[in-house]
XYZ file of N, CA and C in Angstrom:
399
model
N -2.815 7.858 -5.402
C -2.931 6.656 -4.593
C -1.610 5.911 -4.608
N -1.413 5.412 -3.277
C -0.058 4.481 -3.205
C -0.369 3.211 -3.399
N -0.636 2.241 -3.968
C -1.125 0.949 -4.211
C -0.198 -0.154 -3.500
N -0.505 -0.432 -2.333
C 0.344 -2.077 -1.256
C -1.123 -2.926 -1.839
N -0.129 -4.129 -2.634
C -0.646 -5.570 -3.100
C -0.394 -6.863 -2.393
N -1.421 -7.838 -1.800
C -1.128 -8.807 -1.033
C -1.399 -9.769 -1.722
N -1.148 -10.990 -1.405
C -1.700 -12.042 -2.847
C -2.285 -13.551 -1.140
N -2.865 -13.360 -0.332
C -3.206 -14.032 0.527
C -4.263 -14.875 0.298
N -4.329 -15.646 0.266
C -6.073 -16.515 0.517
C -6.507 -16.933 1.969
N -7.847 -17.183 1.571
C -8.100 -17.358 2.931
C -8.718 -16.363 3.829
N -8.910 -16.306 5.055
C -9.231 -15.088 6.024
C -8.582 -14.190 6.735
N -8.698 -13.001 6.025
C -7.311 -11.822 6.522
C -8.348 -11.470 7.722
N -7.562 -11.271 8.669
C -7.874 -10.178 9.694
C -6.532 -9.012 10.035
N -7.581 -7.644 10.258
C -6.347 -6.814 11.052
C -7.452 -5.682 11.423
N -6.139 -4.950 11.777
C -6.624 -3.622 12.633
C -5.405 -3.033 12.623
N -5.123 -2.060 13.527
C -4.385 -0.998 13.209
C -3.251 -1.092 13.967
N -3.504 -2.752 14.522
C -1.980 -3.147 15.277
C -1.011 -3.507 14.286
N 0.112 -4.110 15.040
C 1.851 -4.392 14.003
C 1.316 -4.695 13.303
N 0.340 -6.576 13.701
C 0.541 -7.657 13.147
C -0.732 -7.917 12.688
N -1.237 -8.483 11.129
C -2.412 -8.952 10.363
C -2.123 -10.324 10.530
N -3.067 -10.957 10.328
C -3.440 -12.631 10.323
C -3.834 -13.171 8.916
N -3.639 -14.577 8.430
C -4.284 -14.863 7.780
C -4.537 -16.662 8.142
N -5.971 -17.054 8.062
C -6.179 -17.936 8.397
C -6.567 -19.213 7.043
N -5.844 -19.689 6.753
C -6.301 -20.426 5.782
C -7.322 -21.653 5.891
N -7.493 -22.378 4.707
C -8.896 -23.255 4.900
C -8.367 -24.343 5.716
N -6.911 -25.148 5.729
C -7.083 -25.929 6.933
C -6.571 -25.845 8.048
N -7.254 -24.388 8.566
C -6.884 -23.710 9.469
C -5.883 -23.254 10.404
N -4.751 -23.432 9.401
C -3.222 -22.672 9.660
C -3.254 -21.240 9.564
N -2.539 -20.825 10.628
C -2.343 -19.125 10.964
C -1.014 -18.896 10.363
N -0.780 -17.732 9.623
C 0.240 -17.067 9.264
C -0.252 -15.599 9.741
N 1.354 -14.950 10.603
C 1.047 -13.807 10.670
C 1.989 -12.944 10.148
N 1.789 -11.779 9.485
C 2.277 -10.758 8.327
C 2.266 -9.295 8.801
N 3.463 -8.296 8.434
C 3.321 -7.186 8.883
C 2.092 -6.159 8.327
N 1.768 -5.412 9.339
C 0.394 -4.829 8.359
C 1.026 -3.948 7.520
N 0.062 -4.521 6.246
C 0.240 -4.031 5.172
C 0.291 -2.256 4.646
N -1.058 -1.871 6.050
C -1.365 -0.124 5.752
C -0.204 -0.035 6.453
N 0.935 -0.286 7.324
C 1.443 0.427 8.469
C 3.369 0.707 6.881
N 3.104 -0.678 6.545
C 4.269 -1.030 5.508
C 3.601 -0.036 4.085
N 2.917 0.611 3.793
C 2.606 1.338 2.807
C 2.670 2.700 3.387
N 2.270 3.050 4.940
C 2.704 4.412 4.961
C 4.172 4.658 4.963
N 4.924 4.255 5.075
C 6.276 4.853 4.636
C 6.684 4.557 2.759
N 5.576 4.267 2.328
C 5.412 4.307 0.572
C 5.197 5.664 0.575
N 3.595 6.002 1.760
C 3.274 6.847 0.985
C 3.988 8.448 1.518
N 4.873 8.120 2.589
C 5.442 9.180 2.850
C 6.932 9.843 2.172
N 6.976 8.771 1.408
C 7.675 8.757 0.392
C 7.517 9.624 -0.952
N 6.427 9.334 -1.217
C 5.733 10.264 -2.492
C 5.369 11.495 -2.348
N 5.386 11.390 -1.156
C 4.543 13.007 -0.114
C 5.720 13.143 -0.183
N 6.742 13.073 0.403
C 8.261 14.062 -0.086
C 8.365 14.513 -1.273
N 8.342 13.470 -1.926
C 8.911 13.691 -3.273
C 8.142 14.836 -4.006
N 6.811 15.006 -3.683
C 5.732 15.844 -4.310
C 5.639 16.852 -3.236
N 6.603 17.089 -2.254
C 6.610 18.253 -1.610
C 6.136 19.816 -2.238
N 5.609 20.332 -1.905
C 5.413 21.997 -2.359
C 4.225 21.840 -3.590
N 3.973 20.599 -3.968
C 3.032 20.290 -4.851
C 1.345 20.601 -4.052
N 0.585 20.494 -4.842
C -1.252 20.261 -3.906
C -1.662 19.219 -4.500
N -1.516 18.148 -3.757
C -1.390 16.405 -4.549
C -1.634 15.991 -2.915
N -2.954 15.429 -3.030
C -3.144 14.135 -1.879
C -3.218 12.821 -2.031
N -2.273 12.617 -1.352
C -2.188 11.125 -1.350
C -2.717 10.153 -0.620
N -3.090 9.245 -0.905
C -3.964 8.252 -0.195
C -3.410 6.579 -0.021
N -3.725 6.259 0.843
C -2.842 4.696 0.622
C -3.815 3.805 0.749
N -3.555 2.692 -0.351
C -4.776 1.640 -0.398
C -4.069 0.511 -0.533
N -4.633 -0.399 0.133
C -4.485 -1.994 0.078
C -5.001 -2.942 -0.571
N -4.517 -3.413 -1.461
C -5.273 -4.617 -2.582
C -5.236 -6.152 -2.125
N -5.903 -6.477 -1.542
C -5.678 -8.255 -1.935
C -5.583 -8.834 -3.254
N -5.264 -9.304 -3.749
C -5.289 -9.478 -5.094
C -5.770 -11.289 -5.514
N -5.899 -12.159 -4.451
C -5.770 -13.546 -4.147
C -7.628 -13.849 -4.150
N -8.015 -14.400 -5.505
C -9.379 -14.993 -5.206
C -10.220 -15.564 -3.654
N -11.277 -15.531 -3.822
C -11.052 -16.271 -2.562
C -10.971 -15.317 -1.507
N -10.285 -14.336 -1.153
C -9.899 -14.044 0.262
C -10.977 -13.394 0.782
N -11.285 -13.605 2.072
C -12.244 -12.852 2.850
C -11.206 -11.650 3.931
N -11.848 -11.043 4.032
C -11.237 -9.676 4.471
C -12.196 -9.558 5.657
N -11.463 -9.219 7.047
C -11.993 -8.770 8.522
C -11.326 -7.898 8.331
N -11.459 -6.792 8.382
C -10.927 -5.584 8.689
C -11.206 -4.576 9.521
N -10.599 -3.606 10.285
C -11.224 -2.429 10.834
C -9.521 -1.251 11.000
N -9.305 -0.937 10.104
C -7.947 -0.076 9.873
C -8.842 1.345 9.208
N -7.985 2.103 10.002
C -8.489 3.638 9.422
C -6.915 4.166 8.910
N -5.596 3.298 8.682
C -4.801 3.821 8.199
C -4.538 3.882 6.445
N -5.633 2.977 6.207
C -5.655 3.228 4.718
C -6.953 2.554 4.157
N -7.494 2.285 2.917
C -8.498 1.865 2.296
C -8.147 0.686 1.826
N -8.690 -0.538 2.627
C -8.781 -2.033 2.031
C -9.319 -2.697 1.914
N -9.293 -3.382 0.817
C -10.045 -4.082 -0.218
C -9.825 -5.363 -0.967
N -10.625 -5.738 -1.708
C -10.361 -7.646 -2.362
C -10.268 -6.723 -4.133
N -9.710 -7.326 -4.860
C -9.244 -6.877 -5.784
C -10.559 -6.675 -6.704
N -11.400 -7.448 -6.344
C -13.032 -7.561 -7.211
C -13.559 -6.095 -6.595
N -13.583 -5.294 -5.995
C -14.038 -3.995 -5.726
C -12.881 -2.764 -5.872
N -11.743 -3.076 -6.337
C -10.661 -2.169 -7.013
C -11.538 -1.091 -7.666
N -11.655 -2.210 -8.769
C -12.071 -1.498 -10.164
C -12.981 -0.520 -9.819
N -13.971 -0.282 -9.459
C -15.369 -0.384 -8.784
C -14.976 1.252 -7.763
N -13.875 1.306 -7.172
C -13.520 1.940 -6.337
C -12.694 2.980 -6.910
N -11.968 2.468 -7.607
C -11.141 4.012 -8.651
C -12.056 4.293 -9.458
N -13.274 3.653 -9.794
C -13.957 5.044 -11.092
C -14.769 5.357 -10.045
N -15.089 5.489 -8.891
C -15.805 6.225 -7.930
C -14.689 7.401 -7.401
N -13.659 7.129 -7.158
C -12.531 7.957 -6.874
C -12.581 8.995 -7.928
N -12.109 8.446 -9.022
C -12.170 9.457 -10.405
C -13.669 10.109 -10.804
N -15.045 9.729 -10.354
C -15.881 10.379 -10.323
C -15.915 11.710 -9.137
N -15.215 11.436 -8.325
C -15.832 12.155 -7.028
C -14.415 13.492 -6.897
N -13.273 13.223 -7.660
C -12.200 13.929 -7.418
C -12.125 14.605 -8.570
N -11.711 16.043 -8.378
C -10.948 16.885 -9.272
C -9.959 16.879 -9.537
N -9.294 16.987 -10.988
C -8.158 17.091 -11.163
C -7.523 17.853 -10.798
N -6.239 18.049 -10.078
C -5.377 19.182 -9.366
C -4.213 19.607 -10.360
N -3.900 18.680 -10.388
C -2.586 18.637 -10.868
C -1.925 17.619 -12.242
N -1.102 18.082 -12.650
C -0.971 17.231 -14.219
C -0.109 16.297 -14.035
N -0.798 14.977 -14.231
C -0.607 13.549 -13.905
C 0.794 13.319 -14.668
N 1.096 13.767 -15.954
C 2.401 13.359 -16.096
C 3.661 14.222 -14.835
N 3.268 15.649 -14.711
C 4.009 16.498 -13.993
C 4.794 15.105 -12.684
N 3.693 14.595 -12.252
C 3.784 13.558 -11.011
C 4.989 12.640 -11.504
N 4.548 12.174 -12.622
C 4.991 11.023 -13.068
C 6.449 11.248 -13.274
N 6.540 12.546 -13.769
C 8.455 12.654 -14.006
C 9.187 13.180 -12.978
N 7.940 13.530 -11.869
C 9.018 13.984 -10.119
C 9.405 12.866 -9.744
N 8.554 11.898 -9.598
C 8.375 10.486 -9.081
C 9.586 9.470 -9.533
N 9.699 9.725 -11.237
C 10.318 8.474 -12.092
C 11.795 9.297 -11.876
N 12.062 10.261 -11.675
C 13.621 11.072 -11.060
C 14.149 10.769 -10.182
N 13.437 9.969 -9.120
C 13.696 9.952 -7.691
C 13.382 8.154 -8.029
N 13.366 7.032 -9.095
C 13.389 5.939 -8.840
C 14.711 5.664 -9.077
N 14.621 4.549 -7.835
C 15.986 3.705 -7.569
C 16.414 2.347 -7.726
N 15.574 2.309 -8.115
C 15.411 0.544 -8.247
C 15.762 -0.348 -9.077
N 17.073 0.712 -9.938
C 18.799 -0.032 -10.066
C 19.440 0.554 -9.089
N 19.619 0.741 -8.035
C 20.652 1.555 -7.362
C 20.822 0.364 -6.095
N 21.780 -0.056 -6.178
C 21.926 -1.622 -5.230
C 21.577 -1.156 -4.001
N 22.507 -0.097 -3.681
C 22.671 0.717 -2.345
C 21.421 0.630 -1.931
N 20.784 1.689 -2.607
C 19.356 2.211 -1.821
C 18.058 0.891 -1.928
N 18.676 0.321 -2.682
C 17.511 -1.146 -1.982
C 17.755 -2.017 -1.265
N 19.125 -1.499 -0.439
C 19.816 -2.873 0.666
C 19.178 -1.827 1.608
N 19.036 -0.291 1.729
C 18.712 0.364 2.970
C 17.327 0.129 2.644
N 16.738 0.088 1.558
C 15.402 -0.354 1.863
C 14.774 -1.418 2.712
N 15.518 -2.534 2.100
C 15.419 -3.487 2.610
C 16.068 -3.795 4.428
N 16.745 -2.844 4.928
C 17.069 -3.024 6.233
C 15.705 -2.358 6.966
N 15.427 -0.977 6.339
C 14.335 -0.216 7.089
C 12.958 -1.290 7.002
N 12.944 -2.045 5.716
C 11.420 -2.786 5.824
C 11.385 -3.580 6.969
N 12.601 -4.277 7.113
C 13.039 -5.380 7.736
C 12.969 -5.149 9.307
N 13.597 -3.874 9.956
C 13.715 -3.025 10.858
C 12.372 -2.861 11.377
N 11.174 -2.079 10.348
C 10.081 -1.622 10.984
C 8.712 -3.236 11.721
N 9.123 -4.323 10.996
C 8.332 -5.772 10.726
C 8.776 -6.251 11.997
N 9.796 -6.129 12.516
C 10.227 -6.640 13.801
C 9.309 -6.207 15.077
């Protein structure tokens, strides 16, 4: 799983357009890039990296912000209020077989982190920036 965390209150809406909503209680609109659309290039990320591997990846969306009510209708990833997380990975881990050896992941993955590398988080940061527009 690729885990995108939002920390919003209030009333999210989206769908599988650019742009998600959030409506707060005294009824100010903020609008935000969608979150599944900004996690698939996470998760196409990991899918490289785990190329030639048999590892599926899945992308899920956390609210993490008490409170939030969730409108949703996105089939680009699995989203959720952080109170049904928990709830949702031991159903995951009930229902899935192990494939592959979780550290194996962990040291393709932690080879390929960059996140001292100034460079590659200014191009990160242009492509995030780039796709939100």
């Amino acid at each position: 799983f690729v885990i995108e965390t939002k920390h919003y209150g209030g009333t999210v809406r989206g769908d599988n357009e650019r742009y998600w909503s959030v409506t707060y209680s005294n009824g100010s609109v903020y609008s935000f890039y969608n979150p599944a659309k900004q996690n698939k290039t996470h998760v196409d990320a990991v899918i490289g990296c785990l190329r030639g591997k048999n590892v599926a990846v899945e992308s899920v969306v956390v609210f993490s912000k008490s409170g939030c009510d969730l409108i949703i209708s996105c089939d680009e990833a699995k989203v959720m209020n952080v109170h049904y997380f928990e709830t949702f990975m031991l159903e995951q881990s009930r229902l899935k077989k192990k494939t592959i050896d979780g550290e194996e992941v962990y040291n393709i993955l932690k080879s390929r982190d960059l996140s001292n590398n100034r460079e590659a988080l200014a191009m990160h940061k242009r492509i995030v920036e780039k796709h939100s527009r």
